[in-house]
């Protein structure tokens, strides 16, 4: 299959076991998008029977004929039909009882998802799963009618394959010896005209920069006047007006004046104090970071070169030759990098780490509910993301009211009072709050098919990222408003 | 109230949806009439058309059925392929080879009691204005630009200012990998599909001379196999990108080519990706976009909340980024604008070069255009006699045939509209 997350991601997905609580419309919508691409196993934990209300809004129930049957068993059976290679388990135990008698049940999964779970149970579950960094991430999903939010609780997520669109440096400014020799060896003046029109822009830039530096006390073009003159010097190398390779070199000229160093985000990762106190059993990612740190301390003080060369105007031979130069150098630098790795690590992982060194990401997560008790962060959220925070507060108010006044239909006044009680001292509810809370009061227990389906897509997408450790998942709350049709993050 | 639905509805069936339909929200239009009337319209009167029963279409049909639409029509010209099963969740291995529209319709009717889904296995172009007039709403989940341009233009042309019923809202969804968009088009009122043609990602096109003479990338070798070698060796046999044997042939030819030029990286999956020119679709993005589309359909049909004005764009690779904005109507849109498109060209430009420009230009993209002025034919692609008669014009300069500020009408058989150009010379 032509997959978006390659075979490594697919096998991570196939080895995962996901727990979902309970078998609501939103839960089955999420699971559908995990079962289709082939998650290994899933369990639905739900001790309720299918009600007539459930039968009306859940595609993974068979209308009236499912009413009265176990909701876990019915939904697992119908989800299972989507993919024969996936194992589905229906568990009809009570969440409350399991939390009390067998907490290790919850920690045995790869990831846990809870939709509109009773707030008291959710507190216990999130506290349990936060209590050790080896425990599975928890995805908390809350929805009411047209509004919804979800949050991923995890301690730390180190991602190598971020699929970043930022390209690594070609190191024009710090040309490695073989590249520099090659650029200097070309006799542009006496070259065959066809060949001249096919010299790759990388080579042109390296050569033009070297010539420039020789004429300017070894310095690259720095001021804007110099940069302009440098571009003109490139165009002056043309022997025919239509030589596109020189036009390409001119448009890429900024690469010659940019200084290739360690990108600031990666430099920040290398400052991690843990790198100084690694033990053999520390995660491989940190051993690789430590090796990277050593690598960058040596000249040329860059990340290891990658052999990925973008396409450019060139004939086959000159392009392949250039590609070989990059490849050979990249192999040499990888060998140097490997010499700094002090524990046994799979070669494929090292290759991937080196290839993605310019785009590594480490996300640090928070405990579910931390936002509500952290006054400073909440105050900032109210200022920087008012409409998103309005949704979060409305749903939090709904949760706390459910604990205080179970069974009573919440109205706007009661919800607003609850939300105000959640605010840090001196803060007021955002102007957007009435819009959000009004929708929550309108449909406090509605698990709408469209909202469920939209959450199903969003949550599954983020879960796939967390499990495959590819792409970059959200680091905080994602909020959804389906009246105005937007999603946001806090 | 009609009785059809009462036979299959059970107490509590619409418990969730009715919370929305029984009372307004803070942003609901005052014209919303909560209660039985709106429920009756949704469940017993509304007639909705779904175009496409693929990745998006399957999701759209399921959502519409659950929200209470009971008279749904679906058009799709494709049959089910084994590779569809990882996202088109209404299909099972036993359905491979059958029409998507028919299988999807049957599945929905079995799963959601009381919903009638009428399939049509064929092309949207088979249907006439009367057919499209019968619907209240149209939702599109297609991966073809051509088909969308056709339905968009058809629905814009359908609008009769004297008859409000002739305005059919068009909800369009599209996905590519982790990215997607959903939009609401009110023909003639908001920006239309054609207005935003320049927002499409330009497909990567490799120059033929690179493919033929100076390949550098594995993609160049694959293009060589499919664009040059396939027609040379296989003659008139049509390349079917869903046929593993065809892909296998291209793959082996591309591998040989790559070996000859010392190029690395030709794989089976890359071959498939290049010839299909697609980024693989995934279930989760389809679910998000289909849900957004169906939510708009539900809001428009019930007035229970304002609908999207008018474009929702999602990028899910790094976190979740989305952008909701109003895409503006183009006054020179060939479908819904009134003005001609100004085009400045060199007075040396030949008719052939002008045609190339029309094919390439981001906001025009008309394949095989025919050109005429109000008084003469410049170049016609068909029928053969007229093509032959007008062919000598291809090498003539446009300035010899069209005066400055003159008008050129561009038509193409695949598009149900004509583009009017006003030519200036530089």
Short mmCIF file of C-alpha atoms in Angstrom, two decimals, chain A residues 93 148 249 278 411:
data_model
loop_
_atom_site.label_atom_id
_atom_site.label_comp_id
_atom_site.label_asym_id
_atom_site.label_seq_id
_atom_site.Cartn_x
_atom_site.Cartn_y
_atom_site.Cartn_z
CA UNK A 93 -17.26 -4.73 33.23
CA UNK A 148 -16.67 19.61 21.45
CA UNK A 249 21.02 29.45 -9.04
CA UNK A 278 22.11 8.75 30.49
CA UNK A 411 -29.43 25.83 32.02
#
